[in-house]
Structure formats: C-alpha cells, structure tokens
mmCIF file with all atom_site columns, C-alpha atoms in Angstrom:
data_model
loop_
_atom_site.group_PDB
_atom_site.id
_atom_site.type_symbol
_atom_site.label_atom_id
_atom_site.label_alt_id
_atom_site.label_comp_id
_atom_site.label_asym_id
_atom_site.label_entity_id
_atom_site.label_seq_id
_atom_site.pdbx_PDB_ins_code
_atom_site.Cartn_x
_atom_site.Cartn_y
_atom_site.Cartn_z
_atom_site.occupancy
_atom_site.B_iso_or_equiv
_atom_site.pdbx_formal_charge
_atom_site.auth_seq_id
_atom_site.auth_comp_id
_atom_site.auth_asym_id
_atom_site.auth_atom_id
_atom_site.pdbx_PDB_model_num
ATOM 1   C CA . MET A 1 1   ? 0.013   0.006  0.053  1.00 0.00 ? 278 MET A CA 1
ATOM 2   C CA . ASN A 1 2   ? 1.159   3.552  -0.616 1.00 0.00 ? 279 ASN A CA 1
ATOM 3   C CA . SER A 1 3   ? 1.075   6.003  2.213  1.00 0.00 ? 280 SER A CA 1
ATOM 4   C CA . GLU A 1 4   ? -2.330  7.433  1.400  1.00 0.00 ? 281 GLU A CA 1
ATOM 5   C CA . GLN A 1 5   ? -3.901  3.939  1.166  1.00 0.00 ? 282 GLN A CA 1
ATOM 6   C CA . LEU A 1 6   ? -2.206  2.965  4.383  1.00 0.00 ? 283 LEU A CA 1
ATOM 7   C CA . LEU A 1 7   ? -3.645  6.101  6.055  1.00 0.00 ? 284 LEU A CA 1
ATOM 8   C CA . ASP A 1 8   ? -7.171  5.250  4.859  1.00 0.00 ? 285 ASP A CA 1
ATOM 9   C CA . PHE A 1 9   ? -6.631  1.645  6.056  1.00 0.00 ? 286 PHE A CA 1
ATOM 10  C CA . ALA A 1 10  ? -5.627  2.812  9.516  1.00 0.00 ? 287 ALA A CA 1
ATOM 11  C CA . LEU A 1 11  ? -8.516  5.286  9.747  1.00 0.00 ? 288 LEU A CA 1
ATOM 12  C CA . ASP A 1 12  ? -10.911 2.504  8.801  1.00 0.00 ? 289 ASP A CA 1
ATOM 13  C CA . LYS A 1 13  ? -9.555  0.124  11.351 1.00 0.00 ? 290 LYS A CA 1
ATOM 14  C CA . VAL A 1 14  ? -9.698  2.673  14.264 1.00 0.00 ? 291 VAL A CA 1
ATOM 15  C CA . ASP A 1 15  ? -13.280 3.505  13.152 1.00 0.00 ? 292 ASP A CA 1
ATOM 16  C CA . ASP A 1 16  ? -14.155 -0.286 13.284 1.00 0.00 ? 293 ASP A CA 1
ATOM 17  C CA . MET A 1 17  ? -13.412 -0.233 16.981 1.00 0.00 ? 294 MET A CA 1
ATOM 18  C CA . LYS A 1 18  ? -15.348 3.007  17.704 1.00 0.00 ? 295 LYS A CA 1
ATOM 19  C CA . ALA A 1 19  ? -12.315 5.180  18.423 1.00 0.00 ? 296 ALA A CA 1
ATOM 20  C CA . ARG A 1 20  ? -13.228 8.703  19.364 1.00 0.00 ? 297 ARG A CA 1
ATOM 21  C CA . ASP A 1 21  ? -11.969 12.087 18.179 1.00 0.00 ? 298 ASP A CA 1
ATOM 22  C CA . VAL A 1 22  ? -9.932  10.711 15.292 1.00 0.00 ? 299 VAL A CA 1
ATOM 23  C CA . VAL A 1 23  ? -7.454  13.185 13.807 1.00 0.00 ? 300 VAL A CA 1
ATOM 24  C CA . LYS A 1 24  ? -5.108  12.650 10.912 1.00 0.00 ? 301 LYS A CA 1
ATOM 25  C CA . LEU A 1 25  ? -1.966  14.768 10.677 1.00 0.00 ? 302 LEU A CA 1
ATOM 26  C CA . ASP A 1 26  ? 0.134   15.107 7.555  1.00 0.00 ? 303 ASP A CA 1
ATOM 27  C CA . VAL A 1 27  ? 3.695   15.424 8.866  1.00 0.00 ? 304 VAL A CA 1
ATOM 28  C CA . ARG A 1 28  ? 5.593   14.912 5.571  1.00 0.00 ? 305 ARG A CA 1
ATOM 29  C CA . ASP A 1 29  ? 6.922   18.504 5.703  1.00 0.00 ? 306 ASP A CA 1
ATOM 30  C CA . VAL A 1 30  ? 8.185   18.207 9.324  1.00 0.00 ? 307 VAL A CA 1
ATOM 31  C CA . SER A 1 31  ? 9.247   14.551 9.740  1.00 0.00 ? 308 SER A CA 1
ATOM 32  C CA . THR A 1 32  ? 11.558  12.218 7.946  1.00 0.00 ? 309 THR A CA 1
ATOM 33  C CA . VAL A 1 33  ? 10.342  9.294  9.985  1.00 0.00 ? 310 VAL A CA 1
ATOM 34  C CA . THR A 1 34  ? 6.706   8.987  8.802  1.00 0.00 ? 311 THR A CA 1
ATOM 35  C CA . ASP A 1 35  ? 4.213   10.654 6.501  1.00 0.00 ? 312 ASP A CA 1
ATOM 36  C CA . TYR A 1 36  ? 1.065   10.622 8.606  1.00 0.00 ? 313 TYR A CA 1
ATOM 37  C CA . LEU A 1 37  ? -0.046  10.491 12.254 1.00 0.00 ? 314 LEU A CA 1
ATOM 38  C CA . VAL A 1 38  ? -3.376  9.189  13.300 1.00 0.00 ? 315 VAL A CA 1
ATOM 39  C CA . VAL A 1 39  ? -4.369  10.240 16.856 1.00 0.00 ? 316 VAL A CA 1
ATOM 40  C CA . CYS A 1 40  ? -7.515  8.889  18.452 1.00 0.00 ? 317 CYS A CA 1
ATOM 41  C CA . SER A 1 41  ? -9.026  8.184  21.893 1.00 0.00 ? 318 SER A CA 1
ATOM 42  C CA . GLY A 1 42  ? -10.350 5.163  23.608 1.00 0.00 ? 319 GLY A CA 1
ATOM 43  C CA . ASN A 1 43  ? -12.748 5.095  26.548 1.00 0.00 ? 320 ASN A CA 1
ATOM 44  C CA . SER A 1 44  ? -10.652 2.864  28.827 1.00 0.00 ? 321 SER A CA 1
ATOM 45  C CA . LYS A 1 45  ? -7.397  1.003  29.070 1.00 0.00 ? 322 LYS A CA 1
ATOM 46  C CA . ARG A 1 46  ? -9.036  -2.091 27.463 1.00 0.00 ? 323 ARG A CA 1
ATOM 47  C CA . HIS A 1 47  ? -10.590 0.021  24.657 1.00 0.00 ? 324 HIS A CA 1
ATOM 48  C CA . VAL A 1 48  ? -7.243  1.647  23.822 1.00 0.00 ? 325 VAL A CA 1
ATOM 49  C CA . GLN A 1 49  ? -5.572  -1.777 23.752 1.00 0.00 ? 326 GLN A CA 1
ATOM 50  C CA . SER A 1 50  ? -8.297  -3.234 21.582 1.00 0.00 ? 327 SER A CA 1
ATOM 51  C CA . ILE A 1 51  ? -8.168  -0.360 19.072 1.00 0.00 ? 328 ILE A CA 1
ATOM 52  C CA . ALA A 1 52  ? -4.449  -0.696 18.688 1.00 0.00 ? 329 ALA A CA 1
ATOM 53  C CA . ASP A 1 53  ? -4.548  -4.491 18.517 1.00 0.00 ? 330 ASP A CA 1
ATOM 54  C CA . ASN A 1 54  ? -7.195  -4.369 15.765 1.00 0.00 ? 331 ASN A CA 1
ATOM 55  C CA . VAL A 1 55  ? -4.946  -2.003 13.706 1.00 0.00 ? 332 VAL A CA 1
ATOM 56  C CA . ALA A 1 56  ? -1.951  -4.264 14.091 1.00 0.00 ? 333 ALA A CA 1
ATOM 57  C CA . LYS A 1 57  ? -3.753  -7.515 13.361 1.00 0.00 ? 334 LYS A CA 1
ATOM 58  C CA . ALA A 1 58  ? -5.581  -6.116 10.380 1.00 0.00 ? 335 ALA A CA 1
ATOM 59  C CA . ALA A 1 59  ? -2.321  -4.723 9.019  1.00 0.00 ? 336 ALA A CA 1
ATOM 60  C CA . ARG A 1 60  ? -0.644  -8.133 9.304  1.00 0.00 ? 337 ARG A CA 1
ATOM 61  C CA . HIS A 1 61  ? -3.616  -9.779 7.654  1.00 0.00 ? 338 HIS A CA 1
ATOM 62  C CA . ALA A 1 62  ? -3.292  -7.246 4.777  1.00 0.00 ? 339 ALA A CA 1
ATOM 63  C CA . GLY A 1 63  ? 0.461   -8.044 4.397  1.00 0.00 ? 340 GLY A CA 1
ATOM 64  C CA . GLU A 1 64  ? 1.642   -4.844 6.140  1.00 0.00 ? 341 GLU A CA 1
ATOM 65  C CA . GLU A 1 65  ? 3.721   -5.995 9.067  1.00 0.00 ? 342 GLU A CA 1
ATOM 66  C CA . PRO A 1 66  ? 3.895   -3.325 11.774 1.00 0.00 ? 343 PRO A CA 1
ATOM 67  C CA . LEU A 1 67  ? 7.378   -2.055 12.466 1.00 0.00 ? 344 LEU A CA 1
ATOM 68  C CA . GLY A 1 68  ? 6.597   -1.848 16.177 1.00 0.00 ? 345 GLY A CA 1
ATOM 69  C CA . GLN A 1 69  ? 3.873   -1.548 18.849 1.00 0.00 ? 346 GLN A CA 1
ATOM 70  C CA . GLU A 1 70  ? 4.515   0.172  22.174 1.00 0.00 ? 347 GLU A CA 1
ATOM 71  C CA . GLY A 1 71  ? 2.450   0.635  25.274 1.00 0.00 ? 348 GLY A CA 1
ATOM 72  C CA . GLN A 1 72  ? 0.131   -2.288 24.869 1.00 0.00 ? 349 GLN A CA 1
ATOM 73  C CA . ASP A 1 73  ? 0.782   -3.541 28.401 1.00 0.00 ? 350 ASP A CA 1
ATOM 74  C CA . VAL A 1 74  ? -0.075  -0.174 30.058 1.00 0.00 ? 351 VAL A CA 1
ATOM 75  C CA . GLY A 1 75  ? -2.954  0.877  27.791 1.00 0.00 ? 352 GLY A CA 1
ATOM 76  C CA . GLU A 1 76  ? -2.830  4.613  28.368 1.00 0.00 ? 353 GLU A CA 1
ATOM 77  C CA . TRP A 1 77  ? -1.069  5.390  25.120 1.00 0.00 ? 354 TRP A CA 1
ATOM 78  C CA . VAL A 1 78  ? -0.515  2.654  22.528 1.00 0.00 ? 355 VAL A CA 1
ATOM 79  C CA . LEU A 1 79  ? 1.491   3.401  19.378 1.00 0.00 ? 356 LEU A CA 1
ATOM 80  C CA . VAL A 1 80  ? 1.348   1.254  16.284 1.00 0.00 ? 357 VAL A CA 1
ATOM 81  C CA . ASP A 1 81  ? 4.112   2.010  13.788 1.00 0.00 ? 358 ASP A CA 1
ATOM 82  C CA . LEU A 1 82  ? 3.098   1.082  10.218 1.00 0.00 ? 359 LEU A CA 1
ATOM 83  C CA . GLY A 1 83  ? 6.042   2.948  8.675  1.00 0.00 ? 360 GLY A CA 1
ATOM 84  C CA . ASP A 1 84  ? 4.419   5.652  6.536  1.00 0.00 ? 361 ASP A CA 1
ATOM 85  C CA . VAL A 1 85  ? 1.593   5.910  9.143  1.00 0.00 ? 362 VAL A CA 1
ATOM 86  C CA . VAL A 1 86  ? 1.994   5.960  12.918 1.00 0.00 ? 363 VAL A CA 1
ATOM 87  C CA . VAL A 1 87  ? -1.241  5.376  14.928 1.00 0.00 ? 364 VAL A CA 1
ATOM 88  C CA . HIS A 1 88  ? -1.450  6.790  18.474 1.00 0.00 ? 365 HIS A CA 1
ATOM 89  C CA . VAL A 1 89  ? -4.373  5.509  20.561 1.00 0.00 ? 366 VAL A CA 1
ATOM 90  C CA . MET A 1 90  ? -4.732  7.256  23.893 1.00 0.00 ? 367 MET A CA 1
ATOM 91  C CA . GLN A 1 91  ? -6.909  7.726  26.935 1.00 0.00 ? 368 GLN A CA 1
ATOM 92  C CA . ASP A 1 92  ? -8.275  11.218 27.302 1.00 0.00 ? 369 ASP A CA 1
ATOM 93  C CA . GLN A 1 93  ? -5.986  12.360 30.103 1.00 0.00 ? 370 GLN A CA 1
ATOM 94  C CA . THR A 1 94  ? -2.846  11.155 28.279 1.00 0.00 ? 371 THR A CA 1
ATOM 95  C CA . ARG A 1 95  ? -4.003  12.763 25.054 1.00 0.00 ? 372 ARG A CA 1
ATOM 96  C CA . SER A 1 96  ? -4.672  16.029 26.813 1.00 0.00 ? 373 SER A CA 1
ATOM 97  C CA . LEU A 1 97  ? -1.259  16.026 28.497 1.00 0.00 ? 374 LEU A CA 1
ATOM 98  C CA . TYR A 1 98  ? 0.867   15.374 25.382 1.00 0.00 ? 375 TYR A CA 1
ATOM 99  C CA . ASP A 1 99  ? -1.340  17.299 22.901 1.00 0.00 ? 376 ASP A CA 1
ATOM 100 C CA . LEU A 1 100 ? 0.170   15.698 19.807 1.00 0.00 ? 377 LEU A CA 1
ATOM 101 C CA . GLU A 1 101 ? -2.188  17.668 17.518 1.00 0.00 ? 378 GLU A CA 1
ATOM 102 C CA . LYS A 1 102 ? -0.675  20.982 18.753 1.00 0.00 ? 379 LYS A CA 1
ATOM 103 C CA . LEU A 1 103 ? 2.832   19.586 18.700 1.00 0.00 ? 380 LEU A CA 1
ATOM 104 C CA . TRP A 1 104 ? 2.667   18.237 15.140 1.00 0.00 ? 381 TRP A CA 1
ATOM 105 C CA . GLY A 1 105 ? -0.226  20.304 13.636 1.00 0.00 ? 382 GLY A CA 1
#
C-alpha cells in the first residue's frame, strides 16, 4: 500500500473499533520518520488496547507487518508504527497532557 492507502486503512480500522476524536496529521513536511500520524482516543485501558490491537492484526492480515507496537501492556497510550503511518491511541488524560495535535499540527 502507498502511504495514502495505508492512512485510509488505519482510519478505517480505528473506526471499526469506535475510536473517538480521530485526527489525521500530515507530517511529511516536518518529519523524515513518517508521512502521517493518526491520533485517536479510547474510553478505557481495554478499549485503547483493543483499538491498537485491531490495527496491528488487520495490518498483518493485509500483508503490512507493523514495524513496532509500544504501550500495549499499560494501555494509556499505545503506538502502532506502520512505517508511513503511525497510529497513536490514547486515553483522554494522556492525550490532553501530550497534545500531539498541537505539537505536530
């Protein structure tokens, strides 16, 4: 998949799990690490973990092996690195604290 297709794929997979407040950020002009960030919220530790797990499993099934997944054990902020797209799934307090939209937007 190209980066735009991967972005649409990730957005679809977080939507499948009812992620809230989904934001996509185009960071191609400010990052050499990735093209897009997807930032979204989950209602609880378990919800955050489930959203991230769904993205990672669906990516594997589609032939896009995630480069990494961090925070799954804690569940406050789980990151799924798909290369051209990095998905951040957070609980509200953590999302408010780090404010990635302001940092990268």
